[in-house]
mmCIF file of C-alpha atoms and ligand atoms in Angstrom:
data_model
loop_
_atom_site.group_PDB
_atom_site.id
_atom_site.type_symbol
_atom_site.label_atom_id
_atom_site.label_comp_id
_atom_site.label_asym_id
_atom_site.label_seq_id
_atom_site.Cartn_x
_atom_site.Cartn_y
_atom_site.Cartn_z
ATOM 1 C CA MET A 1 4.764 16.731 -19.854
ATOM 2 C CA THR A 2 1.425 18.476 -20.373
ATOM 3 C CA GLN A 3 0.764 22.007 -19.696
ATOM 4 C CA LEU A 4 -3.108 22.581 -18.759
ATOM 5 C CA THR A 5 -5.203 25.688 -18.871
ATOM 6 C CA PHE A 6 -7.863 25.735 -16.373
ATOM 7 C CA THR A 7 -10.947 27.282 -17.762
ATOM 8 C CA THR A 8 -13.146 28.931 -15.077
ATOM 9 C CA GLU A 9 -16.662 28.247 -15.688
ATOM 10 C CA ARG A 10 -18.177 30.374 -12.544
ATOM 11 C CA SER A 11 -21.138 29.103 -10.947
ATOM 12 C CA SER A 12 -24.561 30.786 -11.022
ATOM 13 C CA ASN A 13 -25.647 29.042 -7.752
ATOM 14 C CA LEU A 14 -23.049 30.487 -5.096
ATOM 15 C CA VAL A 15 -23.341 30.159 -1.442
ATOM 16 C CA SER A 16 -24.765 33.498 0.037
ATOM 17 C CA ASP A 17 -22.297 35.706 1.753
ATOM 18 C CA ILE A 18 -24.384 35.526 4.967
ATOM 19 C CA GLU A 19 -24.326 31.639 5.103
ATOM 20 C CA ARG A 20 -20.589 31.667 4.054
ATOM 21 C CA GLU A 21 -19.773 33.939 6.808
ATOM 22 C CA GLN A 22 -21.837 31.652 9.220
ATOM 23 C CA ILE A 23 -19.897 28.776 8.122
ATOM 24 C CA LEU A 24 -16.572 30.288 8.072
ATOM 25 C CA SER A 25 -17.158 31.339 11.876
ATOM 26 C CA ASP A 26 -17.322 27.852 12.794
ATOM 27 C CA PRO A 27 -15.767 25.652 10.043
ATOM 28 C CA GLY A 28 -15.134 22.509 11.725
ATOM 29 C CA PHE A 29 -13.383 19.730 9.539
ATOM 30 C CA GLY A 30 -14.188 18.586 6.026
ATOM 31 C CA THR A 31 -17.866 19.021 6.390
ATOM 32 C CA THR A 32 -18.603 22.113 4.168
ATOM 33 C CA PHE A 33 -17.373 22.761 0.723
ATOM 34 C CA THR A 34 -16.821 25.581 -1.444
ATOM 35 C CA ASP A 35 -18.774 26.767 -4.614
ATOM 36 C CA HIS A 36 -16.261 25.455 -7.230
ATOM 37 C CA MET A 37 -14.325 22.368 -7.853
ATOM 38 C CA VAL A 38 -11.408 21.336 -10.408
ATOM 39 C CA THR A 39 -11.729 18.503 -12.581
ATOM 40 C CA ALA A 40 -9.678 16.957 -15.488
ATOM 41 C CA THR A 41 -9.608 14.025 -17.414
ATOM 42 C CA TRP A 42 -6.842 11.919 -18.416
ATOM 43 C CA THR A 43 -7.121 9.116 -21.218
ATOM 44 C CA ALA A 44 -4.440 6.693 -22.456
ATOM 45 C CA GLU A 45 -5.165 8.151 -25.920
ATOM 46 C CA HIS A 46 -5.163 11.872 -25.242
ATOM 47 C CA GLY A 47 -3.423 12.259 -21.921
ATOM 48 C CA TRP A 48 -4.569 14.986 -19.691
ATOM 49 C CA HIS A 49 -7.195 17.454 -20.827
ATOM 50 C CA ASP A 50 -10.524 19.338 -20.223
ATOM 51 C CA ALA A 51 -9.224 21.164 -17.253
ATOM 52 C CA VAL A 52 -11.876 23.306 -15.713
ATOM 53 C CA VAL A 53 -13.063 24.955 -12.338
ATOM 54 C CA ARG A 54 -16.762 24.551 -12.417
ATOM 55 C CA GLU A 55 -19.638 24.300 -9.750
ATOM 56 C CA PHE A 56 -19.213 21.881 -7.043
ATOM 57 C CA GLY A 57 -21.440 19.254 -7.336
ATOM 58 C CA PRO A 58 -21.951 15.191 -7.872
ATOM 59 C CA LEU A 59 -19.451 13.707 -10.278
ATOM 60 C CA GLN A 60 -21.238 11.344 -12.746
ATOM 61 C CA LEU A 61 -19.825 7.835 -12.550
ATOM 62 C CA SER A 62 -20.476 4.395 -13.875
ATOM 63 C CA PRO A 63 -21.283 1.834 -11.154
ATOM 64 C CA ALA A 64 -18.424 -0.209 -13.334
ATOM 65 C CA ALA A 65 -16.017 2.839 -12.592
ATOM 66 C CA ALA A 66 -12.626 0.692 -11.556
ATOM 67 C CA VAL A 67 -12.044 3.009 -8.495
ATOM 68 C CA LEU A 68 -15.545 1.483 -6.816
ATOM 69 C CA HIS A 69 -14.031 -1.930 -7.406
ATOM 70 C CA TYR A 70 -10.452 -1.755 -7.292
ATOM 71 C CA ALA A 71 -9.403 1.216 -5.307
ATOM 72 C CA GLN A 72 -7.183 2.811 -7.772
ATOM 73 C CA GLU A 73 -7.218 6.295 -6.050
ATOM 74 C CA ILE A 74 -5.046 8.642 -4.570
ATOM 75 C CA PHE A 75 -5.038 12.015 -2.808
ATOM 76 C CA GLU A 76 -3.390 14.939 -1.166
ATOM 77 C CA GLY A 77 -4.003 17.442 1.564
ATOM 78 C CA MET A 78 -2.901 20.753 1.795
ATOM 79 C CA LYS A 79 -3.897 24.100 3.186
ATOM 80 C CA ALA A 80 -4.561 27.848 2.045
ATOM 81 C CA TYR A 81 -3.712 30.189 4.618
ATOM 82 C CA ARG A 82 -4.696 34.051 4.635
ATOM 83 C CA HIS A 83 -2.042 36.477 5.798
ATOM 84 C CA GLU A 84 -2.489 39.852 7.204
ATOM 85 C CA ASP A 85 -2.169 41.605 4.094
ATOM 86 C CA GLY A 86 -5.369 39.644 2.709
ATOM 87 C CA SER A 87 -3.037 37.450 0.349
ATOM 88 C CA VAL A 88 -3.563 33.692 0.219
ATOM 89 C CA TRP A 89 -0.522 31.287 0.344
ATOM 90 C CA THR A 90 -0.172 27.519 0.425
ATOM 91 C CA PHE A 91 2.880 25.717 2.240
ATOM 92 C CA ARG A 92 5.620 23.496 0.038
ATOM 93 C CA PRO A 93 3.055 22.527 -2.852
ATOM 94 C CA GLU A 94 6.172 21.207 -4.774
ATOM 95 C CA ALA A 95 6.307 18.563 -2.103
ATOM 96 C CA ASN A 96 2.620 17.699 -2.281
ATOM 97 C CA ALA A 97 3.065 17.356 -6.211
ATOM 98 C CA ALA A 98 6.136 15.326 -5.838
ATOM 99 C CA ARG A 99 4.181 12.825 -3.512
ATOM 100 C CA MET A 100 1.032 12.963 -5.634
ATOM 101 C CA ALA A 101 3.521 11.563 -8.493
ATOM 102 C CA ARG A 102 5.068 9.071 -6.399
ATOM 103 C CA SER A 103 1.494 7.868 -5.323
ATOM 104 C CA ALA A 104 0.458 7.937 -8.968
ATOM 105 C CA ARG A 105 3.375 5.879 -9.648
ATOM 106 C CA ARG A 106 2.534 3.130 -6.966
ATOM 107 C CA LEU A 107 -1.105 3.100 -7.961
ATOM 108 C CA ALA A 108 -0.494 2.942 -11.742
ATOM 109 C CA LEU A 109 -2.340 6.140 -12.212
ATOM 110 C CA PRO A 110 -0.963 8.736 -14.811
ATOM 111 C CA GLU A 111 1.166 11.593 -13.359
ATOM 112 C CA LEU A 112 0.411 15.107 -13.275
ATOM 113 C CA SER A 113 3.308 17.843 -13.776
ATOM 114 C CA GLU A 114 4.258 20.163 -10.771
ATOM 115 C CA GLU A 115 3.098 23.293 -12.828
ATOM 116 C CA ASP A 116 -0.470 21.840 -13.354
ATOM 117 C CA PHE A 117 -0.895 20.399 -9.936
ATOM 118 C CA ILE A 118 -0.245 24.031 -8.573
ATOM 119 C CA ALA A 119 -2.103 25.618 -11.369
ATOM 120 C CA SER A 120 -5.076 23.537 -10.255
ATOM 121 C CA LEU A 121 -4.809 24.819 -6.630
ATOM 122 C CA THR A 122 -4.551 28.448 -7.897
ATOM 123 C CA ALA A 123 -7.101 28.308 -10.210
ATOM 124 C CA LEU A 124 -9.581 27.154 -7.523
ATOM 125 C CA VAL A 125 -8.579 29.170 -4.536
ATOM 126 C CA GLN A 126 -8.802 32.170 -7.071
ATOM 127 C CA ALA A 127 -12.465 31.128 -7.933
ATOM 128 C CA ASP A 128 -13.252 30.636 -4.211
ATOM 129 C CA GLU A 129 -10.993 33.275 -2.691
ATOM 130 C CA LYS A 130 -13.899 34.632 -0.496
ATOM 131 C CA TRP A 131 -13.825 30.968 1.352
ATOM 132 C CA VAL A 132 -10.372 31.339 2.691
ATOM 133 C CA PRO A 133 -10.953 32.404 6.450
ATOM 134 C CA ALA A 134 -9.927 35.775 7.699
ATOM 135 C CA TYR A 135 -6.379 36.144 9.098
ATOM 136 C CA GLY A 136 -6.441 36.087 12.850
ATOM 137 C CA THR A 137 -9.327 33.862 13.448
ATOM 138 C CA GLY A 138 -7.412 31.034 14.952
ATOM 139 C CA GLU A 139 -5.944 27.903 13.309
ATOM 140 C CA THR A 140 -8.466 28.525 10.535
ATOM 141 C CA SER A 141 -7.660 27.835 6.680
ATOM 142 C CA LEU A 142 -9.177 26.363 3.704
ATOM 143 C CA TYR A 143 -8.193 22.730 3.496
ATOM 144 C CA LEU A 144 -7.477 21.557 -0.173
ATOM 145 C CA ARG A 145 -8.054 18.158 -1.252
ATOM 146 C CA PRO A 146 -6.731 17.146 -4.751
ATOM 147 C CA PHE A 147 -7.254 13.626 -5.779
ATOM 148 C CA MET A 148 -7.210 11.303 -8.532
ATOM 149 C CA PHE A 149 -9.318 8.138 -9.395
ATOM 150 C CA ALA A 150 -9.778 5.590 -12.073
ATOM 151 C CA SER A 151 -12.866 6.440 -13.651
ATOM 152 C CA GLU A 152 -12.986 3.984 -16.521
ATOM 153 C CA ALA A 153 -16.015 1.829 -16.598
ATOM 154 C CA PHE A 154 -14.331 -1.614 -16.809
ATOM 155 C CA LEU A 155 -14.266 -4.556 -14.732
ATOM 156 C CA GLY A 156 -10.921 -6.175 -15.671
ATOM 157 C CA VAL A 157 -8.154 -5.921 -13.531
ATOM 158 C CA ARG A 158 -5.313 -3.368 -15.194
ATOM 159 C CA PRO A 159 -4.555 0.178 -14.779
ATOM 160 C CA ALA A 160 -7.393 2.198 -15.891
ATOM 161 C CA ARG A 161 -7.263 4.018 -19.365
ATOM 162 C CA GLU A 162 -9.530 6.553 -18.152
ATOM 163 C CA VAL A 163 -8.572 8.711 -15.257
ATOM 164 C CA THR A 164 -10.401 11.692 -13.367
ATOM 165 C CA TYR A 165 -8.449 14.371 -11.358
ATOM 166 C CA SER A 166 -10.203 16.920 -9.120
ATOM 167 C CA VAL A 167 -9.423 19.171 -6.402
ATOM 168 C CA ILE A 168 -12.295 20.184 -3.708
ATOM 169 C CA ALA A 169 -11.925 22.776 -0.938
ATOM 170 C CA SER A 170 -13.257 22.900 2.609
ATOM 171 C CA PRO A 171 -13.017 25.583 5.151
ATOM 172 C CA ALA A 172 -11.377 24.160 7.950
ATOM 173 C CA GLY A 173 -10.804 24.925 11.941
ATOM 174 C CA ALA A 174 -8.824 22.887 14.535
ATOM 175 C CA TYR A 175 -8.973 19.116 13.149
ATOM 176 C CA PHE A 176 -9.329 17.811 17.147
ATOM 177 C CA LYS A 177 -12.033 19.770 18.821
ATOM 178 C CA GLY A 178 -10.240 19.665 22.133
ATOM 179 C CA GLY A 179 -7.395 22.067 20.999
ATOM 180 C CA LEU A 180 -4.011 21.103 22.503
ATOM 181 C CA LYS A 181 -5.607 18.420 25.098
ATOM 182 C CA PRO A 182 -3.334 15.304 24.410
ATOM 183 C CA VAL A 183 -4.784 12.687 22.214
ATOM 184 C CA SER A 184 -5.036 9.090 23.750
ATOM 185 C CA LEU A 185 -3.737 6.249 21.552
ATOM 186 C CA TRP A 186 -4.264 2.785 21.067
ATOM 187 C CA VAL A 187 -1.785 0.252 20.078
ATOM 188 C CA SER A 188 -3.113 -1.639 17.106
ATOM 189 C CA GLN A 189 -1.471 -5.100 17.584
ATOM 190 C CA ASP A 190 -3.761 -7.338 15.397
ATOM 191 C CA TYR A 191 -4.385 -4.835 12.632
ATOM 192 C CA ALA A 192 -1.485 -3.226 10.527
ATOM 193 C CA ARG A 193 -1.896 -0.121 8.291
ATOM 194 C CA ALA A 194 0.442 -1.157 5.714
ATOM 195 C CA GLY A 195 3.172 -3.875 4.764
ATOM 196 C CA ASP A 196 6.401 -4.262 3.357
ATOM 197 C CA GLY A 197 5.940 -3.668 -0.398
ATOM 198 C CA GLY A 198 2.589 -2.542 -0.166
ATOM 199 C CA THR A 199 1.213 0.855 -0.425
ATOM 200 C CA GLY A 200 2.071 2.504 3.052
ATOM 201 C CA ALA A 201 4.090 5.121 1.242
ATOM 202 C CA ALA A 202 1.449 6.143 -1.062
ATOM 203 C CA LYS A 203 -1.323 8.380 -0.152
ATOM 204 C CA CYS A 204 -4.081 6.043 -1.277
ATOM 205 C CA GLY A 205 -7.584 5.732 0.085
ATOM 206 C CA GLY A 206 -7.084 2.060 0.691
ATOM 207 C CA ASN A 207 -4.532 2.886 3.314
ATOM 208 C CA TYR A 208 -7.037 4.669 5.144
ATOM 209 C CA ALA A 209 -9.740 1.821 4.709
ATOM 210 C CA SER A 210 -7.376 -0.531 6.433
ATOM 211 C CA SER A 211 -6.516 1.952 9.215
ATOM 212 C CA MET A 212 -10.182 1.929 10.309
ATOM 213 C CA ALA A 213 -10.562 -1.500 12.249
ATOM 214 C CA GLY A 214 -7.717 -0.288 14.306
ATOM 215 C CA GLN A 215 -9.320 2.938 15.017
ATOM 216 C CA ILE A 216 -12.677 1.385 16.114
ATOM 217 C CA GLU A 217 -10.871 -0.904 18.171
ATOM 218 C CA GLY A 218 -8.928 1.897 19.784
ATOM 219 C CA ALA A 219 -12.189 3.876 20.166
ATOM 220 C CA ASP A 220 -14.079 1.021 21.782
ATOM 221 C CA HIS A 221 -11.189 1.208 24.360
ATOM 222 C CA GLY A 222 -11.600 4.832 25.013
ATOM 223 C CA CYS A 223 -8.752 6.019 22.752
ATOM 224 C CA ASP A 224 -8.950 9.171 20.283
ATOM 225 C CA GLN A 225 -6.498 7.327 17.851
ATOM 226 C CA ALA A 226 -4.716 4.349 17.134
ATOM 227 C CA VAL A 227 -0.965 3.938 16.395
ATOM 228 C CA PHE A 228 0.380 1.415 14.096
ATOM 229 C CA LEU A 229 3.327 -0.945 14.256
ATOM 230 C CA ASP A 230 5.306 -2.555 11.654
ATOM 231 C CA SER A 231 3.247 -5.482 9.954
ATOM 232 C CA ALA A 232 6.188 -8.206 10.095
ATOM 233 C CA THR A 233 7.149 -7.956 13.857
ATOM 234 C CA HIS A 234 4.699 -5.759 15.413
ATOM 235 C CA THR A 235 7.388 -4.173 17.448
ATOM 236 C CA TYR A 236 8.484 -0.804 15.654
ATOM 237 C CA ILE A 237 6.323 2.265 15.870
ATOM 238 C CA GLU A 238 5.199 3.434 12.492
ATOM 239 C CA GLU A 239 2.432 6.252 12.716
ATOM 240 C CA LEU A 240 -1.060 6.859 13.145
ATOM 241 C CA GLY A 241 -3.760 6.306 10.747
ATOM 242 C CA GLY A 242 -3.355 10.361 9.386
ATOM 243 C CA MET A 243 -0.204 11.651 11.281
ATOM 244 C CA ASN A 244 3.435 10.815 11.966
ATOM 245 C CA LEU A 245 4.630 10.523 15.551
ATOM 246 C CA PHE A 246 7.881 12.608 17.185
ATOM 247 C CA PHE A 247 9.416 11.855 20.363
ATOM 248 C CA VAL A 248 11.283 14.560 22.291
ATOM 249 C CA MET A 249 14.174 13.080 24.569
ATOM 250 C CA LYS A 250 15.481 14.440 27.678
ATOM 251 C CA ASP A 251 18.964 14.860 25.997
ATOM 252 C CA GLY A 252 17.580 16.998 23.250
ATOM 253 C CA ARG A 253 17.299 14.511 20.302
ATOM 254 C CA LEU A 254 14.001 14.704 18.483
ATOM 255 C CA ARG A 255 13.241 11.181 17.321
ATOM 256 C CA THR A 256 10.871 10.164 14.766
ATOM 257 C CA PRO A 257 10.363 6.725 12.969
ATOM 258 C CA ALA A 258 12.722 6.220 9.989
ATOM 259 C CA LEU A 259 10.788 5.789 6.485
ATOM 260 C CA THR A 260 10.574 2.099 5.998
ATOM 261 C CA GLY A 261 8.385 2.096 3.127
ATOM 262 C CA SER A 262 5.184 1.639 4.654
ATOM 263 C CA ILE A 263 5.237 5.215 6.459
ATOM 264 C CA LEU A 264 3.838 8.252 4.778
ATOM 265 C CA GLU A 265 6.349 10.630 4.059
ATOM 266 C CA GLY A 266 4.470 13.593 5.811
ATOM 267 C CA ILE A 267 5.608 17.128 4.597
ATOM 268 C CA THR A 268 4.840 18.180 8.157
ATOM 269 C CA ARG A 269 7.483 15.714 9.368
ATOM 270 C CA ASP A 270 10.002 16.686 6.815
ATOM 271 C CA SER A 271 9.611 20.400 7.835
ATOM 272 C CA ILE A 272 9.798 19.662 11.415
ATOM 273 C CA LEU A 273 13.181 17.733 10.776
ATOM 274 C CA THR A 274 14.670 20.706 9.141
ATOM 275 C CA LEU A 275 13.309 23.238 11.565
ATOM 276 C CA ALA A 276 14.609 21.084 14.678
ATOM 277 C CA LYS A 277 18.278 22.458 14.088
ATOM 278 C CA ASP A 278 16.990 25.999 14.615
ATOM 279 C CA LEU A 279 15.393 24.915 17.856
ATOM 280 C CA ASP A 280 18.489 23.276 19.081
ATOM 281 C CA LEU A 281 17.360 19.689 18.882
ATOM 282 C CA GLU A 282 18.987 17.165 17.299
ATOM 283 C CA PRO A 283 16.644 15.444 14.722
ATOM 284 C CA VAL A 284 17.178 11.429 14.574
ATOM 285 C CA GLN A 285 15.225 9.266 12.034
ATOM 286 C CA GLU A 286 15.566 5.557 13.441
ATOM 287 C CA ARG A 287 13.571 2.465 14.056
ATOM 288 C CA ILE A 288 11.854 3.005 17.282
ATOM 289 C CA GLU A 289 10.403 0.117 19.400
ATOM 290 C CA ILE A 290 7.251 0.328 20.953
ATOM 291 C CA GLN A 291 8.768 -0.777 24.326
ATOM 292 C CA GLU A 292 11.125 2.315 24.279
ATOM 293 C CA TRP A 293 7.947 4.336 24.176
ATOM 294 C CA LYS A 294 6.186 2.348 27.144
ATOM 295 C CA ASP A 295 9.642 2.314 29.239
ATOM 296 C CA GLY A 296 10.650 6.027 28.209
ATOM 297 C CA VAL A 297 7.539 8.119 29.558
ATOM 298 C CA VAL A 298 8.037 6.060 32.761
ATOM 299 C CA SER A 299 11.593 6.835 33.225
ATOM 300 C CA GLY A 300 11.500 10.423 31.788
ATOM 301 C CA GLU A 301 13.938 9.827 29.194
ATOM 302 C CA ILE A 302 10.788 10.724 26.772
ATOM 303 C CA THR A 303 9.736 14.330 27.942
ATOM 304 C CA GLU A 304 6.948 14.833 25.230
ATOM 305 C CA ILE A 305 5.776 13.073 22.264
ATOM 306 C CA PHE A 306 3.591 14.797 19.472
ATOM 307 C CA ALA A 307 1.756 13.595 16.192
ATOM 308 C CA CYS A 308 1.976 15.967 13.019
ATOM 309 C CA GLY A 309 0.357 16.359 9.845
ATOM 310 C CA THR A 310 -1.473 19.109 7.608
ATOM 311 C CA ALA A 311 -4.984 18.669 9.071
ATOM 312 C CA ALA A 312 -3.959 18.300 12.589
ATOM 313 C CA VAL A 313 -0.716 20.420 12.580
ATOM 314 C CA VAL A 314 1.190 19.453 15.798
ATOM 315 C CA THR A 315 -0.823 17.599 18.426
ATOM 316 C CA PRO A 316 0.233 16.549 21.852
ATOM 317 C CA VAL A 317 -0.026 12.687 22.610
ATOM 318 C CA GLY A 318 -1.357 11.347 25.772
ATOM 319 C CA GLU A 319 -1.835 7.999 27.257
ATOM 320 C CA LEU A 320 -0.754 5.086 25.588
ATOM 321 C CA ARG A 321 -3.031 1.862 25.904
ATOM 322 C CA TRP A 322 -2.721 -1.838 24.590
ATOM 323 C CA ASP A 323 -4.484 -5.126 25.233
ATOM 324 C CA GLY A 324 -3.608 -5.586 28.654
ATOM 325 C CA GLY A 325 -2.000 -2.501 29.862
ATOM 326 C CA SER A 326 -1.430 1.397 29.621
ATOM 327 C CA ALA A 327 1.408 3.881 29.867
ATOM 328 C CA PRO A 328 1.109 7.323 31.066
ATOM 329 C CA SER A 329 0.813 10.519 29.231
ATOM 330 C CA GLY A 330 3.594 11.509 26.922
ATOM 331 C CA SER A 331 3.043 15.115 26.954
ATOM 332 C CA PRO A 332 2.030 17.574 29.890
ATOM 333 C CA GLU A 333 -1.697 19.039 29.499
ATOM 334 C CA GLY A 334 -1.866 21.424 26.813
ATOM 335 C CA GLY A 335 1.255 20.071 25.516
ATOM 336 C CA GLY A 336 4.976 20.239 26.350
ATOM 337 C CA GLU A 337 7.284 23.180 25.751
ATOM 338 C CA VAL A 338 9.001 21.844 22.500
ATOM 339 C CA THR A 339 5.732 20.751 21.115
ATOM 340 C CA ARG A 340 4.351 24.150 21.634
ATOM 341 C CA ALA A 341 7.495 25.837 20.304
ATOM 342 C CA ILE A 342 7.447 23.818 17.109
ATOM 343 C CA ARG A 343 3.644 24.115 16.404
ATOM 344 C CA SER A 344 4.123 27.764 16.705
ATOM 345 C CA THR A 345 7.173 28.171 14.611
ATOM 346 C CA LEU A 346 5.419 26.390 11.891
ATOM 347 C CA LEU A 347 2.044 28.224 12.131
ATOM 348 C CA ASP A 348 3.784 31.347 12.262
ATOM 349 C CA ILE A 349 5.580 30.672 8.856
ATOM 350 C CA GLN A 350 2.332 29.354 7.340
ATOM 351 C CA TYR A 351 0.359 32.537 8.237
ATOM 352 C CA GLY A 352 3.084 34.818 7.264
ATOM 353 C CA ARG A 353 3.952 35.934 10.915
ATOM 354 C CA ALA A 354 7.721 34.635 10.432
ATOM 355 C CA THR A 355 10.199 35.309 7.534
ATOM 356 C CA ASP A 356 9.715 32.425 5.053
ATOM 357 C CA THR A 357 13.664 31.982 4.876
ATOM 358 C CA ARG A 358 13.496 28.553 3.095
ATOM 359 C CA GLY A 359 10.884 29.500 0.123
ATOM 360 C CA TRP A 360 8.237 27.037 1.603
ATOM 361 C CA MET A 361 5.465 29.359 0.849
ATOM 362 C CA THR A 362 3.560 29.735 -2.625
ATOM 363 C CA ARG A 363 1.302 32.622 -3.156
ATOM 364 C CA LEU A 364 -2.358 31.563 -4.656
ATOM 365 C CA VAL A 365 -4.044 34.862 -4.547
HETATM 366 N N1 LIG B 1 0.706 9.986 7.755
HETATM 367 C C1 LIG B 1 -0.603 9.731 7.266
HETATM 368 C C2 LIG B 1 -0.863 8.537 7.076
HETATM 369 C C3 LIG B 1 -1.249 10.825 6.528
HETATM 370 O O1 LIG B 1 -2.424 10.791 6.194
HETATM 371 C C4 LIG B 1 -0.771 12.330 6.817
HETATM 372 C C5 LIG B 1 -1.372 13.396 6.341
HETATM 373 O O2 LIG B 1 -1.336 13.786 5.288
HETATM 374 C C6 LIG B 1 0.493 12.211 7.582
HETATM 375 C C7 LIG B 1 1.335 11.311 7.787
HETATM 376 C C8 LIG B 1 0.963 13.678 7.524
HETATM 377 O O3 LIG B 1 1.490 14.173 6.337
HETATM 378 P P1 LIG B 1 1.879 15.618 5.798
HETATM 379 O O4 LIG B 1 2.321 16.179 6.927
HETATM 380 O O5 LIG B 1 2.167 15.695 4.483
HETATM 381 O O6 LIG B 1 0.332 16.136 5.772
HETATM 382 C C1 LIG B 2 -3.960 15.594 6.226
HETATM 383 O O1 LIG B 2 -3.420 15.705 7.338
HETATM 384 O O2 LIG B 2 -4.009 16.306 5.242
HETATM 385 C C2 LIG B 2 -4.436 14.338 5.946
HETATM 386 O O3 LIG B 2 -4.511 13.675 4.954
HETATM 387 C C3 LIG B 2 -4.947 13.529 7.101
HETATM 388 C C4 LIG B 2 -6.342 12.865 7.318
HETATM 389 C C5 LIG B 2 -7.491 14.154 7.128
HETATM 390 C C6 LIG B 2 -6.641 12.203 5.977
#
């Protein structure tokens, strides 16, 4: 695999200290971006080259670029966390590198080595270190968005022979404004997010485009998010548009839908399955019917439900609604005890407040 060297060309057009501090005091999610970005190019002829950290700004793209027509694109989502001693760390980047490589294979894009992937994050966060929010400012971090797309100007349908890799960074607060207020979910019965043999297990833009009609339908019914079912039988729970799901059972099991090929293999999901044993929970991955949810929150068999992902960490799930009915909240107001314990266990590792016994953290600065 290639070993890229990321050359840094420092921007001469930096956001002022005052303006940056103002942004960092209330960053929201995904609306403001740092001073720099990473770009690298791959061609079938020369492989990966021209890896550079440069001023954040518009990309030059032909209107014939294949990504705009055939959606040959993948991305990742991760965060850089400031620790109390000022150092900056990220969580399980090897897992994101491996997932991006799997996504690349599914979308017929070139792979980037784990070393090059982590080097790209390190180079960007070192250039934009001042954009990582201070320790102790709540759930704030620098969200990192690596992505790769077909930049070749060609309208024939085949894997692009020119591809661009980029990383941008965006200071982030809580993904959901309501804090630990349970999110209400709409059961999307007509729209599936992904299907058997499709791209559901890859982190590609197309999956998010296909989730939006269900999301709109949910919003029209007063719900915060949509939950997607399997496309074949519309019976089994899969995941949300951007998060995996967990069910805390009265008997101490912590259940999550098994990976079927159409669910994204979340790194938060995997970490929670690992942490479960420390919290005396029995992790179970299996197919779960939507009817079990409806029945379980009524009978008390299900005591808590939460969604998880990098952006939203761990978020309690509230009421479930569908065409013709609803089920009571899967979580107490403010989230259940187990939900809050898992959330703080994870955040304590990420912010360096707990010992990282599993080697999950990688220092960037
Ligand atoms: N499922 C989908 C569809 C997602 O977009 C995400 C977010 O990345 C997740 C699950 C959670 O994955 P992770 O925990 O790796 O962020
Ligand atoms: C993430 O959690 O990082 C995601 O990618 C979810 C969403 C913002 C797409």
